[in-house]
Every structure is written in structure tokens, then in C-alpha cells.
PDB file of N, CA and C in Angstrom:
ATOM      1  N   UNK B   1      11.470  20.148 -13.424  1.00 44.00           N
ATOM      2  CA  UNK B   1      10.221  20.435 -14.126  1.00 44.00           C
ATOM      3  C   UNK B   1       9.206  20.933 -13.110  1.00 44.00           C
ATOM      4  N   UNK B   2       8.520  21.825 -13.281  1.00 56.00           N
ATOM      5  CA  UNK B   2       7.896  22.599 -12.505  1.00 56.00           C
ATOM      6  C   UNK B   2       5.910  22.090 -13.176  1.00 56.00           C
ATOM      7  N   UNK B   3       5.266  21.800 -11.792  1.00 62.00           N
ATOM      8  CA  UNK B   3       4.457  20.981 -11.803  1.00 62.00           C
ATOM      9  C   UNK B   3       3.008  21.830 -12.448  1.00 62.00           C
ATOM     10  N   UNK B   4       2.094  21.958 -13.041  1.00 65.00           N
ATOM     11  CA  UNK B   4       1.278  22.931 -13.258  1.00 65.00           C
ATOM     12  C   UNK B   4       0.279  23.078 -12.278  1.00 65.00           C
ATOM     13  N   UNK B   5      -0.281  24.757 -12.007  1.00 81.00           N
ATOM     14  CA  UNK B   5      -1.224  24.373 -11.623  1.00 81.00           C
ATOM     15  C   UNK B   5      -2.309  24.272 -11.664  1.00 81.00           C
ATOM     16  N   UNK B   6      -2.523  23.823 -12.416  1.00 92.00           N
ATOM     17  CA  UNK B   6      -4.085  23.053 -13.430  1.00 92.00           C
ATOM     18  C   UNK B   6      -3.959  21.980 -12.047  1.00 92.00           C
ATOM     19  N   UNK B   7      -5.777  22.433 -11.767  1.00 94.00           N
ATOM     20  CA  UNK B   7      -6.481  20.996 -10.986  1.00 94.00           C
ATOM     21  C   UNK B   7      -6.479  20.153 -11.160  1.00 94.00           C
ATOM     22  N   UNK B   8      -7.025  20.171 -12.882  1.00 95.00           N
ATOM     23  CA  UNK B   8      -7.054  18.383 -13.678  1.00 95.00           C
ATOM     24  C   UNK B   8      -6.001  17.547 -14.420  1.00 95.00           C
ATOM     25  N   UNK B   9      -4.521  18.528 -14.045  1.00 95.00           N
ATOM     26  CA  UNK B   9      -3.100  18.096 -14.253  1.00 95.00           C
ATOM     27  C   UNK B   9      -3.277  16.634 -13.009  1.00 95.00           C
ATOM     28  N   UNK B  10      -3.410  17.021 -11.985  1.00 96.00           N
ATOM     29  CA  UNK B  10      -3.197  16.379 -10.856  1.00 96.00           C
ATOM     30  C   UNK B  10      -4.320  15.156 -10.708  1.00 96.00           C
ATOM     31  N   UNK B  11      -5.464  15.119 -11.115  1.00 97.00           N
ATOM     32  CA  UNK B  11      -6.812  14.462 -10.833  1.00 97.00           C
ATOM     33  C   UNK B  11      -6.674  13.531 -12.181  1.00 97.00           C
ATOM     34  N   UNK B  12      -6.575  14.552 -12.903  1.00 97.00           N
ATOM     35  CA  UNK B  12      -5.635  12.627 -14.365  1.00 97.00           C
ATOM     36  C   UNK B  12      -4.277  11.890 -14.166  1.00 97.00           C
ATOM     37  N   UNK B  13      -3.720  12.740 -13.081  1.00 97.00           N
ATOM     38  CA  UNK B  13      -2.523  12.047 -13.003  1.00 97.00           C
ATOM     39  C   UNK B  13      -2.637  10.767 -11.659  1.00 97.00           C
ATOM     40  N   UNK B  14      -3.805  11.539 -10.717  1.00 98.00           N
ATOM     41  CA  UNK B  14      -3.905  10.248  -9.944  1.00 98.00           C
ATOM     42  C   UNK B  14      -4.622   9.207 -10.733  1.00 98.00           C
ATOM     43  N   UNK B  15      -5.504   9.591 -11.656  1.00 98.00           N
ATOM     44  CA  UNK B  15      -6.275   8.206 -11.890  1.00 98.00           C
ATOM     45  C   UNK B  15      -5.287   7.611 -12.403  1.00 98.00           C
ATOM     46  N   UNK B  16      -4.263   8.043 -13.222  1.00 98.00           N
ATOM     47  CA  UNK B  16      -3.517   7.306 -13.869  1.00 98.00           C
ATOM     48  C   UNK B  16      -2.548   5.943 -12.784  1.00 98.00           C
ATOM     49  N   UNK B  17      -1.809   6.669 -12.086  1.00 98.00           N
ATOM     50  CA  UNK B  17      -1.321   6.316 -10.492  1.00 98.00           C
ATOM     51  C   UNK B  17      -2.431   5.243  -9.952  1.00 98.00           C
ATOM     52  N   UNK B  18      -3.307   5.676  -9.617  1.00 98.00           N
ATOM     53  CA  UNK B  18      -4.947   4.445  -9.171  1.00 98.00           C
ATOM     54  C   UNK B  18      -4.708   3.371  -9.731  1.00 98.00           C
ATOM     55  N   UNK B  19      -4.928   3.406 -11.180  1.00 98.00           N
ATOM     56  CA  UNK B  19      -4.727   2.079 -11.910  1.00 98.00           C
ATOM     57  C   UNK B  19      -3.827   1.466 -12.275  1.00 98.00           C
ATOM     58  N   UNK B  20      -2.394   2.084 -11.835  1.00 98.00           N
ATOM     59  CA  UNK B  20      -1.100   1.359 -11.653  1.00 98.00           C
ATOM     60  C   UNK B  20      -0.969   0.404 -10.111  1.00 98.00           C
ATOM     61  N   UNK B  21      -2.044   1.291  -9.729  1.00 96.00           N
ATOM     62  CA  UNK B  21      -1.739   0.456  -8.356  1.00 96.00           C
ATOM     63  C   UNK B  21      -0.839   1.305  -7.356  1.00 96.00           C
ATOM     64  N   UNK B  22      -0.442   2.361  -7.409  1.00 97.00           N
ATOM     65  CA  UNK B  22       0.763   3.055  -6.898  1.00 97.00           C
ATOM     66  C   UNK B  22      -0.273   4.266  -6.070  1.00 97.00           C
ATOM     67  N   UNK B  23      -1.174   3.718  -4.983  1.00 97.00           N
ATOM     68  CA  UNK B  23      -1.977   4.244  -4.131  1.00 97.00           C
ATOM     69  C   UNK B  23      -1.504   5.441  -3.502  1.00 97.00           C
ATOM     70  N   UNK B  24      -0.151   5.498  -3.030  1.00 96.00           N
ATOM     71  CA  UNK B  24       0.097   6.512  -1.844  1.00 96.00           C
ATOM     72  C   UNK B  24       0.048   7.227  -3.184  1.00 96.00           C
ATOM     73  N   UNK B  25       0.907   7.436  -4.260  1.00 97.00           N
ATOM     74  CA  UNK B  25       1.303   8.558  -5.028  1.00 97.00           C
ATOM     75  C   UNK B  25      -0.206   9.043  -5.176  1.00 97.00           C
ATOM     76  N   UNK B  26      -1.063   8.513  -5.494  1.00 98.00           N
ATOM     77  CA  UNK B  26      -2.014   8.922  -6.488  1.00 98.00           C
ATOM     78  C   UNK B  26      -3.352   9.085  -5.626  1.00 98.00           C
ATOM     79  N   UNK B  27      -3.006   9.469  -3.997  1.00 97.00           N
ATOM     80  CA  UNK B  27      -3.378   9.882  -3.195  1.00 97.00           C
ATOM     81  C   UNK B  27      -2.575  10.961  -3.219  1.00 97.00           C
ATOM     82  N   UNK B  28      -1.540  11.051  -2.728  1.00 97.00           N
ATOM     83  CA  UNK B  28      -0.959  12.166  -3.080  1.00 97.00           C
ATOM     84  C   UNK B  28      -1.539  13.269  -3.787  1.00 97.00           C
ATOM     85  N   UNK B  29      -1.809  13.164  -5.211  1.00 97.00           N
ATOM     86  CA  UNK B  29      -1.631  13.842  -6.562  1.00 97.00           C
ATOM     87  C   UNK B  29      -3.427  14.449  -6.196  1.00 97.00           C
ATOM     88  N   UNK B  30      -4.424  12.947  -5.764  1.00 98.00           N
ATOM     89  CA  UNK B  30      -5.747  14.153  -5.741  1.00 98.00           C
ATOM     90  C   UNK B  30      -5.789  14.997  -4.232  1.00 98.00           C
ATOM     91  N   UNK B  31      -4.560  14.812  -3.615  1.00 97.00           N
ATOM     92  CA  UNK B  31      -5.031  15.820  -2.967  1.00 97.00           C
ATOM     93  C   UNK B  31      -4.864  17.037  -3.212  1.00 97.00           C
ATOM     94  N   UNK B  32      -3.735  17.108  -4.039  1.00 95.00           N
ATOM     95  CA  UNK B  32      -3.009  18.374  -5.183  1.00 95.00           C
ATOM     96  C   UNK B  32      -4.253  18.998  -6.056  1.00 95.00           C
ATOM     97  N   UNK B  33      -5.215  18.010  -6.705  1.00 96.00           N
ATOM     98  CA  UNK B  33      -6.164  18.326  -7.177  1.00 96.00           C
ATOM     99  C   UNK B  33      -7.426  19.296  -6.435  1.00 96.00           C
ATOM    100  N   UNK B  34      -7.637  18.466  -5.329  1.00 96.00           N
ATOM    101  CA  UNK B  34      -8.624  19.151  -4.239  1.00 96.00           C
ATOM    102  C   UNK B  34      -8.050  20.468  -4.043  1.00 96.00           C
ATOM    103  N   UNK B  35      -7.164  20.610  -3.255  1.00 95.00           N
ATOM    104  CA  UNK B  35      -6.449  22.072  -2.881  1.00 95.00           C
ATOM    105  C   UNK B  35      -6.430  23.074  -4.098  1.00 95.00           C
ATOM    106  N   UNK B  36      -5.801  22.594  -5.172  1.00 94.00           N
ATOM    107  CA  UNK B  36      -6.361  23.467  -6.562  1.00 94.00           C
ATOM    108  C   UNK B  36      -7.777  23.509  -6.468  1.00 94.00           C
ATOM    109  N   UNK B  37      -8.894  22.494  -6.742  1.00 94.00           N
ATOM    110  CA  UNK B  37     -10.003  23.132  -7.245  1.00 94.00           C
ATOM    111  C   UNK B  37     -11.149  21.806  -5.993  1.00 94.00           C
ATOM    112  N   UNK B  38     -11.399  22.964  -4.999  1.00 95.00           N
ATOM    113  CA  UNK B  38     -12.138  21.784  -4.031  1.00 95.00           C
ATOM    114  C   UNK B  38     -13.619  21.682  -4.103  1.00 95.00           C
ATOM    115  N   UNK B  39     -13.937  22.266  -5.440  1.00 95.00           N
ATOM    116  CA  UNK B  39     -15.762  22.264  -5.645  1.00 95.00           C
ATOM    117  C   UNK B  39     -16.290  21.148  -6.538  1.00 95.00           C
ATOM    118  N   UNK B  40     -14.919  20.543  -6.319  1.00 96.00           N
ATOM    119  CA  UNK B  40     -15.738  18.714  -7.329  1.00 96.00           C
ATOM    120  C   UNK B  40     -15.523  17.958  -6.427  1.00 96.00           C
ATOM    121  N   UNK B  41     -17.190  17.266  -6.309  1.00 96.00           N
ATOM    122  CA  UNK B  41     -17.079  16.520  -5.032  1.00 96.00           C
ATOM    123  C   UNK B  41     -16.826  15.497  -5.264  1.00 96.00           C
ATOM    124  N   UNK B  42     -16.955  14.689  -6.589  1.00 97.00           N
ATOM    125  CA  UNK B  42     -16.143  13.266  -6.954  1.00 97.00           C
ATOM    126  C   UNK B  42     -14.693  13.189  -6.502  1.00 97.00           C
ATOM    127  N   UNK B  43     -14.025  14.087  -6.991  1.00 97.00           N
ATOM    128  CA  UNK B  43     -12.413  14.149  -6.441  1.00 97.00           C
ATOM    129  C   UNK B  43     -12.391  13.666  -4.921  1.00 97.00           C
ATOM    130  N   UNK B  44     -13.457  14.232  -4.152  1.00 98.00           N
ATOM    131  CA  UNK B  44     -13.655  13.542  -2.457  1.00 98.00           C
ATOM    132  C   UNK B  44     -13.407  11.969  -2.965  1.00 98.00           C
ATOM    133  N   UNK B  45     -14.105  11.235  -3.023  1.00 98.00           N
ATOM    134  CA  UNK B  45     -14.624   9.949  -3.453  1.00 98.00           C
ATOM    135  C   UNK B  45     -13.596   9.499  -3.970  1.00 98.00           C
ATOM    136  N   UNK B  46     -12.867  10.197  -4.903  1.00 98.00           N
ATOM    137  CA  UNK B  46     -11.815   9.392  -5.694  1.00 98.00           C
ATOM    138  C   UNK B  46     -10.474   9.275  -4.552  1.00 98.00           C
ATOM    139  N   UNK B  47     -10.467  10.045  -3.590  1.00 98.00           N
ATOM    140  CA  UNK B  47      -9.702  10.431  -2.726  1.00 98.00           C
ATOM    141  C   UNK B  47      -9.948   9.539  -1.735  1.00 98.00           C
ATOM    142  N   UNK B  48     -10.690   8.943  -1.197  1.00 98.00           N
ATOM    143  CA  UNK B  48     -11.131   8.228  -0.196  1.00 98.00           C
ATOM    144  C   UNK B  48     -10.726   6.445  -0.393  1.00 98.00           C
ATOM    145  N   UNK B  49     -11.321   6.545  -2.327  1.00 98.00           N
ATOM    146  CA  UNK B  49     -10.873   5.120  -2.485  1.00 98.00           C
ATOM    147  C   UNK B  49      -9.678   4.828  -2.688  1.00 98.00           C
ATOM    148  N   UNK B  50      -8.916   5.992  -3.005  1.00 98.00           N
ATOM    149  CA  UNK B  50      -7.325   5.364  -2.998  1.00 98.00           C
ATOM    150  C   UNK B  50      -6.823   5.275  -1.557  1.00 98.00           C
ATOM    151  N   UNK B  51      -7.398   6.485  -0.454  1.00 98.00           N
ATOM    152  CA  UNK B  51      -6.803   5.561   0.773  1.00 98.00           C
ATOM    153  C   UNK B  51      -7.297   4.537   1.501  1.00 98.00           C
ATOM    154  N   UNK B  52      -8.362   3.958   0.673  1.00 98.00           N
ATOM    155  CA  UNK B  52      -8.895   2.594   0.989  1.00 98.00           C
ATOM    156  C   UNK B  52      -7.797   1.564   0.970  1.00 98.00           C
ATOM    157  N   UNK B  53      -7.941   1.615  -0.752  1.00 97.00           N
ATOM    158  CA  UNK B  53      -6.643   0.846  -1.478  1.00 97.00           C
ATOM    159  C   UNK B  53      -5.534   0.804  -0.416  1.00 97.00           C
ATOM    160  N   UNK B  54      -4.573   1.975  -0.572  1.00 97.00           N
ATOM    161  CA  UNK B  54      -3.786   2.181   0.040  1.00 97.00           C
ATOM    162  C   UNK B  54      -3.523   1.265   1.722  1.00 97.00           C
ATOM    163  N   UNK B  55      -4.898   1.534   2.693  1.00 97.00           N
ATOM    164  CA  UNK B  55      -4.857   0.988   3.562  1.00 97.00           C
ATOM    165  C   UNK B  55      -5.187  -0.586   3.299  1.00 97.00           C
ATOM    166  N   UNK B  56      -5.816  -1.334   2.279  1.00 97.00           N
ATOM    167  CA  UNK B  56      -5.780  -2.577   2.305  1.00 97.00           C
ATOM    168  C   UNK B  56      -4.892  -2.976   2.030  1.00 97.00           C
ATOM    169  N   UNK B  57      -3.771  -2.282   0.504  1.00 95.00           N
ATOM    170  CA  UNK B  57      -2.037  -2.677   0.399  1.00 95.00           C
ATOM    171  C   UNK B  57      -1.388  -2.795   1.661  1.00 95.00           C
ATOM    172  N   UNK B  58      -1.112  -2.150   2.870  1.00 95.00           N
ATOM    173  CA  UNK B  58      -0.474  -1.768   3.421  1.00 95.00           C
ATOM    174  C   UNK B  58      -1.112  -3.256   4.380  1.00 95.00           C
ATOM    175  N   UNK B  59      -2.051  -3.597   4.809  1.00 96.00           N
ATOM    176  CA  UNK B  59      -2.988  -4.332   5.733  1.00 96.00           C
ATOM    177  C   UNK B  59      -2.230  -5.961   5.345  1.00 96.00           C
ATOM    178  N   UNK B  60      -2.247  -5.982   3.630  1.00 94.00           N
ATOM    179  CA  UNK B  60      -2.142  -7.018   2.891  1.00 94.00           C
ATOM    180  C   UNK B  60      -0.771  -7.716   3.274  1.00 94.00           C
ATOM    181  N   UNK B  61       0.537  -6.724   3.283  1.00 94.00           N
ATOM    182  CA  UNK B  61       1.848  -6.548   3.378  1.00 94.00           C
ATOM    183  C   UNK B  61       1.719  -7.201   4.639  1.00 94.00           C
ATOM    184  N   UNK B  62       1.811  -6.523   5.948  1.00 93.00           N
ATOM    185  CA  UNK B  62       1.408  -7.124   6.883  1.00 93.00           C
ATOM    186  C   UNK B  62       1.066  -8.212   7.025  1.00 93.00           C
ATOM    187  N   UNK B  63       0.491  -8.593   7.192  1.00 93.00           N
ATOM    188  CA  UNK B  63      -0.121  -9.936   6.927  1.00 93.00           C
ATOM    189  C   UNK B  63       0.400 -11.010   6.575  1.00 93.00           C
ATOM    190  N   UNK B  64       1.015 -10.803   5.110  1.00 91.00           N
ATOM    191  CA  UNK B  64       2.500 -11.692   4.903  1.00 91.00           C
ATOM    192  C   UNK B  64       3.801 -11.736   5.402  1.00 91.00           C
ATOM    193  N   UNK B  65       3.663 -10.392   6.270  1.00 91.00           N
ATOM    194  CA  UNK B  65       4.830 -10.429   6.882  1.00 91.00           C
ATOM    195  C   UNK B  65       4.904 -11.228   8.297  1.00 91.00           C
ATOM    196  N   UNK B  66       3.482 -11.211   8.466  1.00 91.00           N
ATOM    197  CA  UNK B  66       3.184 -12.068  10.276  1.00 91.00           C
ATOM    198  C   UNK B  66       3.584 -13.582  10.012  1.00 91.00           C
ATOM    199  N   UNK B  67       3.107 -13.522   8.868  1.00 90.00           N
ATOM    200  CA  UNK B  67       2.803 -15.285   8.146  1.00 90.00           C
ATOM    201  C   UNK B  67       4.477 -15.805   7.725  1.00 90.00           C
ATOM    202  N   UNK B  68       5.087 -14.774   7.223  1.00 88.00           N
ATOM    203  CA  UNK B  68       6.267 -15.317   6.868  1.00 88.00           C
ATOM    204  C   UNK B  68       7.164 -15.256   8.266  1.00 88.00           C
ATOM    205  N   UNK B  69       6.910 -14.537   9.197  1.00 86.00           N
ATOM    206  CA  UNK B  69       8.143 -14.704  10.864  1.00 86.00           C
ATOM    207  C   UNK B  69       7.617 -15.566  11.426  1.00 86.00           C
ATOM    208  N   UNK B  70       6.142 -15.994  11.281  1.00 87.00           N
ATOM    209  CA  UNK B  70       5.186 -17.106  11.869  1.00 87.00           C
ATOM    210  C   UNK B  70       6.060 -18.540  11.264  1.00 87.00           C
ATOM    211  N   UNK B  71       6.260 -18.446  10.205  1.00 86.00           N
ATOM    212  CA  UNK B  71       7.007 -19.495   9.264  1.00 86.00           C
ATOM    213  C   UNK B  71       8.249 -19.916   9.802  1.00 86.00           C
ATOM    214  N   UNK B  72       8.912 -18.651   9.951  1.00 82.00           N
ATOM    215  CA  UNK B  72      10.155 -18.952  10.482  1.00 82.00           C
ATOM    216  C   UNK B  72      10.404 -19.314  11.651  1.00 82.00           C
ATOM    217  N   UNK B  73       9.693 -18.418  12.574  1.00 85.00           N
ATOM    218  CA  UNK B  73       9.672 -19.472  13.824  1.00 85.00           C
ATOM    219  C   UNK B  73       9.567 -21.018  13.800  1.00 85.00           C
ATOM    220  N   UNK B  74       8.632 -21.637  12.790  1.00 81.00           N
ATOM    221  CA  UNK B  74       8.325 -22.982  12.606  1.00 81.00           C
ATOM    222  C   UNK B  74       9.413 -23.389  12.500  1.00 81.00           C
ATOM    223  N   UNK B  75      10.351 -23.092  11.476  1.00 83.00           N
ATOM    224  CA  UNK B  75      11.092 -24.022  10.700  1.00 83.00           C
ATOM    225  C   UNK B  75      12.330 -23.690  11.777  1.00 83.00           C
ATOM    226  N   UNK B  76      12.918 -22.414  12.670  1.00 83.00           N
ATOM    227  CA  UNK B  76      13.693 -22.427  13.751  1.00 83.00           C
ATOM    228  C   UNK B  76      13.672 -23.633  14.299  1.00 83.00           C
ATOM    229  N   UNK B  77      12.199 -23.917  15.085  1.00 83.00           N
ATOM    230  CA  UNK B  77      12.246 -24.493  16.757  1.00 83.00           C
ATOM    231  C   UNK B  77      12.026 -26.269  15.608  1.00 83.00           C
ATOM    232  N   UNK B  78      11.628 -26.216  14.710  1.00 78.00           N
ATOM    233  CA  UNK B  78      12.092 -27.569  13.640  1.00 78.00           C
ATOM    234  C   UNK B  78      13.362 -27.954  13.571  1.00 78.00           C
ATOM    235  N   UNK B  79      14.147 -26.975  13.701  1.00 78.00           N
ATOM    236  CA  UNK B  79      15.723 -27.782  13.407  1.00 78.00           C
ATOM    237  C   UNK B  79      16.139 -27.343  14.281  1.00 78.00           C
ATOM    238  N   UNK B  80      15.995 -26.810  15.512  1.00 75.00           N
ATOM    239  CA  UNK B  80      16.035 -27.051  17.442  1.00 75.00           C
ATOM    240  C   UNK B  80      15.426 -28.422  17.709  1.00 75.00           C
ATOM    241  N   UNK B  81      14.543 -28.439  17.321  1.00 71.00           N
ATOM    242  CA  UNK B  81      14.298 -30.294  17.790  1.00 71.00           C
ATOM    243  C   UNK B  81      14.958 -31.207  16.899  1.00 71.00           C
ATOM    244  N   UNK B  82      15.255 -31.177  15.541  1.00 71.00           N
ATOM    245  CA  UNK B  82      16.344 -31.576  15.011  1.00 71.00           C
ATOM    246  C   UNK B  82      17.263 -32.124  15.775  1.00 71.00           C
ATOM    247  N   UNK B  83      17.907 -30.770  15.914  1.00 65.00           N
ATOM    248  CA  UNK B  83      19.292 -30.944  16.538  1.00 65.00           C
ATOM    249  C   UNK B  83      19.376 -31.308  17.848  1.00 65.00           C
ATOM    250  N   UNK B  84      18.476 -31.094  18.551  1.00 60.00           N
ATOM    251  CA  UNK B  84      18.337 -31.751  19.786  1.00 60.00           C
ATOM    252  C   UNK B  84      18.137 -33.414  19.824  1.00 60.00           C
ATOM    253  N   UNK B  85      17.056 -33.957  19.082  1.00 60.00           N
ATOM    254  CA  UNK B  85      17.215 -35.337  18.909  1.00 60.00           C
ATOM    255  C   UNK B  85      18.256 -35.833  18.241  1.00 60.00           C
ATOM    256  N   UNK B  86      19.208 -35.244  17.475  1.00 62.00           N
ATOM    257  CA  UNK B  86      20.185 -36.011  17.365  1.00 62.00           C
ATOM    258  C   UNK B  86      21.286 -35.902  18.072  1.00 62.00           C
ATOM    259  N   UNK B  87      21.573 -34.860  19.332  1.00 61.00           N
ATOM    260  CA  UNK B  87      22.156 -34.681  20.195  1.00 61.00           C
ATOM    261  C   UNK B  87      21.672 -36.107  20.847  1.00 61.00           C
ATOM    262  N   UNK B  88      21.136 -36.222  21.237  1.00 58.00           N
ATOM    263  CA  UNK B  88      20.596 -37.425  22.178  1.00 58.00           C
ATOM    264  C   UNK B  88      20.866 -38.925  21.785  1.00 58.00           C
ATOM    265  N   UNK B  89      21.299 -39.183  20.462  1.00 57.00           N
ATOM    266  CA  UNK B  89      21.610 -40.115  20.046  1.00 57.00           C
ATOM    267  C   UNK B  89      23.207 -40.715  20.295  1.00 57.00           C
TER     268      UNK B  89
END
């Protein structure tokens, strides 16, 4: 399927994308919009807050990912001393 190129094909399709939550795409899509038609300066704005989004998803991920190897380390060197005190017995 061959994509149109209508500006506001792309600029309804990110908002749509925005409010799914699906940031990169719908970053993507207004930039498709801009390059079609770059004399609406909201499209800037709308463009900016999805790579906000985008960069706080991405920040968020992270984050749980430090927290969850942080975890695991715990529960490792937990059943290293485990097994070490009952070595000793």
C-alpha cells in the first residue's frame, strides 16, 4: 500500500500513534507531516512532545532495567552466602 502524500494523512496518523503510546512511530509519521507541509508550526510542538515521551519511555525502561540486575545481584551474592554458610557447617 502506497502511503499518501497528504500532510494531514501523516499528522492524524501520529496523533493517533501519540495516544496509543507508540512514540517512536508517531514521531516518525509527524515528521512525514513536516517534510510534506512545514508551515504549521504546531506540527513543531507536536513533534517535540512525542520525542519527549519517547525519551521518558526509553529513560523509564532503563531504569527498571538497573533495578531489576541491581535485584539480581542481591539475590546472587544471597544464595553465595547461603551456600557458603552452609558449607561451613
Amino acid at each position: 500500500i502506497r502511503a499518501p502524500d497528504n500532510a494531514f494523512f501523516y499528522k492524524d496518523s501520529a496523533d493517533v500513534l501519540f495516544k496509543l503510546q507508540r512514540y517512536e512511530e508517531a514521531l516518525s509519521a509527524y515528521n512525514e507531516a513536516i517534510v510534506r507541509n512545514p508551515t504549521i508550526g504546531s506540527w513543531y510542538s507536536y513533534r517535540a512532545e512525542a520525542k519527549k515521551m519517547l525519551r521518558e519511555k526509553l529513560q523509564k525502561i532503563q531504569e527498571e532495567l538497573m533495578a531489576s540486575a541491581e535485584q539480581d545481584r542481591f539475590l546472587a551474592e544471597k544464595k553465595k552466602h547461603t551456600t557458603d554458610t552452609r558449607e561451613l557447617k
